[in-house]
Amino acid sequence: MDKKIIELNEKLRGGVIMDVVNVEQAKIAEEAGAVAVMALERVPADIRKDGGVARMSDPKLIEEILEAVSIPVMAKVRIGHFVESQILEAIGVDYIDESEVLTPADDNYHIDKKEFETPFVCGARNLGEALRRIGEGASMIRTKGEAGTGNVVEAVRHMRTVMSQIRKLENMPKEELMTAAKEMGAPYDLVLYVAENGKLPVVNFAAGGIATPADAALMMQLGCDGVFVGSGIFKSSNPEKRAKAIVEAVRNYDDPKKLVEISKNLGETMVGLEISEIAEENLYAKRGI
Ligand SMILES: O=C(CO)[C@H](O)[C@H](O)COP(=O)(O)O
């Protein structure tokens, strides 16, 4: 991986990346201590509520956000939409998210991310999916969770799945790794890397449904390198306060006494959704596997 991308990933490690839909939210995120912002047209809870096709944001809005904040700016493209990616690269964003939260543009193929100089982040529910995305050139993985639900259960499921699959590979005799790669649908060289190093070759953030400081700390204790939060902040009653609290919770994720203070008086948490109440075709995590 390019040295500049490795340095950027190290700056992001241990931090919170916040979804924002306008300059005002981007400033709230920066002020709260976010390590980066993710520009998108609507937060996932609104995409879920409004329906319709969700696309890359208006380039003008992304340029305004780039102007307004000094932290890295990421922006989302639809799965397989390499032209939206060309546009984001031309704008000069710091990271491109090929995201299942937007409506997929291609049912079968992800973007060939190696064609781009801008680094990509992609979602994954399990290790095979993560290694396929890295094989295509992703520089960062985020476990998908179920975005826009305010329900952390899928984020937990996906992080536990990835971590336990990593542990399994670490303990596997070398002669079994090719079959493991075949079964996971993952490139053998990346399976070998995980078996030898006990981790992914890129940073792995948690995303989708994180709504409270405790949720963020939970994901950190489960082994992620940082978190993405969108709806959980901007669909709560006090985004400024909650954004700061989630940043503090990630910094102090293993200190329950500090988490007590951090979690107090934050106002109303976003109303969450039971995953079983969502129709199968509306589950974002199932897109682009
Ligand atoms: O793909 C993403 C990362 O930017 C999502 O927007 C993220 O998962 C946010 O989800 P939520 O709104 O549930 O916090």
mmCIF file of N, CA and C and ligand atoms in Angstrom, residues 19 38 44 76 97 99 101 142 147-148 207-209 228-231, ligand 1:
data_model
loop_
_atom_site.group_PDB
_atom_site.id
_atom_site.type_symbol
_atom_site.label_atom_id
_atom_site.label_comp_id
_atom_site.label_asym_id
_atom_site.label_seq_id
_atom_site.Cartn_x
_atom_site.Cartn_y
_atom_site.Cartn_z
ATOM 1 N N ASP A 19 -20.748 10.501 9.450
ATOM 2 C CA ASP A 19 -21.523 10.801 8.243
ATOM 3 C C ASP A 19 -22.088 12.209 8.370
ATOM 4 N N MET A 38 -17.678 11.823 6.460
ATOM 5 C CA MET A 38 -18.129 11.091 5.267
ATOM 6 C C MET A 38 -19.315 11.846 4.678
ATOM 7 N N PRO A 44 -28.147 7.442 6.662
ATOM 8 C CA PRO A 44 -28.813 6.176 6.343
ATOM 9 C C PRO A 44 -30.234 6.032 6.882
ATOM 10 N N LYS A 76 -19.255 8.937 -0.508
ATOM 11 C CA LYS A 76 -19.742 7.619 -0.929
ATOM 12 C C LYS A 76 -20.081 7.563 -2.410
ATOM 13 N N ASP A 97 -15.844 5.831 -0.418
ATOM 14 C CA ASP A 97 -16.529 4.690 0.187
ATOM 15 C C ASP A 97 -17.441 4.061 -0.869
ATOM 16 N N SER A 99 -20.189 2.077 -1.229
ATOM 17 C CA SER A 99 -21.062 1.765 -0.091
ATOM 18 C C SER A 99 -22.383 1.098 -0.450
ATOM 19 N N VAL A 101 -24.827 1.327 1.401
ATOM 20 C CA VAL A 101 -25.896 2.203 1.895
ATOM 21 C C VAL A 101 -26.554 2.952 0.721
ATOM 22 N N ARG A 142 -14.748 -1.575 6.567
ATOM 23 C CA ARG A 142 -15.642 -1.301 7.699
ATOM 24 C C ARG A 142 -16.645 -2.441 7.725
ATOM 25 N N ALA A 147 -26.901 -0.229 8.604
ATOM 26 C CA ALA A 147 -26.893 1.235 8.729
ATOM 27 C C ALA A 147 -28.310 1.809 8.818
ATOM 28 N N GLY A 148 -28.431 2.852 9.621
ATOM 29 C CA GLY A 148 -29.688 3.581 9.707
ATOM 30 C C GLY A 148 -30.720 2.957 10.623
ATOM 31 N N ALA A 207 -19.158 -0.194 11.681
ATOM 32 C CA ALA A 207 -20.178 0.765 11.219
ATOM 33 C C ALA A 207 -21.557 0.130 11.268
ATOM 34 N N GLY A 208 -22.559 1.008 11.148
ATOM 35 C CA GLY A 208 -23.925 0.536 10.973
ATOM 36 C C GLY A 208 -24.678 0.275 12.265
ATOM 37 N N GLY A 209 -25.426 1.260 12.730
ATOM 38 C CA GLY A 209 -26.300 1.053 13.886
ATOM 39 C C GLY A 209 -25.725 1.487 15.215
ATOM 40 N N PHE A 228 -17.479 4.238 12.498
ATOM 41 C CA PHE A 228 -18.251 5.172 11.672
ATOM 42 C C PHE A 228 -19.598 5.369 12.365
ATOM 43 N N VAL A 229 -20.042 6.592 12.495
ATOM 44 C CA VAL A 229 -21.383 6.832 13.029
ATOM 45 C C VAL A 229 -22.068 7.905 12.189
ATOM 46 N N GLY A 230 -23.313 7.660 11.854
ATOM 47 C CA GLY A 230 -24.072 8.629 11.067
ATOM 48 C C GLY A 230 -25.367 8.975 11.758
ATOM 49 N N SER A 231 -26.394 8.141 11.494
ATOM 50 C CA SER A 231 -27.737 8.396 12.017
ATOM 51 C C SER A 231 -27.728 8.528 13.537
HETATM 52 O O1 LIG B 1 -21.440 3.216 5.379
HETATM 53 C C1 LIG B 1 -21.379 3.909 6.327
HETATM 54 C C2 LIG B 1 -20.117 4.485 6.789
HETATM 55 O O2 LIG B 1 -20.091 5.833 6.482
HETATM 56 C C3 LIG B 1 -22.640 4.252 6.996
HETATM 57 O O3 LIG B 1 -23.077 5.461 6.579
HETATM 58 C C4 LIG B 1 -22.493 4.014 8.441
HETATM 59 O O4 LIG B 1 -22.568 2.660 8.596
HETATM 60 C C5 LIG B 1 -23.441 4.805 9.252
HETATM 61 O O5 LIG B 1 -24.509 4.038 9.681
HETATM 62 P P1 LIG B 1 -25.447 4.630 10.807
HETATM 63 O O6 LIG B 1 -26.232 5.717 10.150
HETATM 64 O O7 LIG B 1 -26.271 3.464 11.238
HETATM 65 O O8 LIG B 1 -24.524 5.133 11.870
#
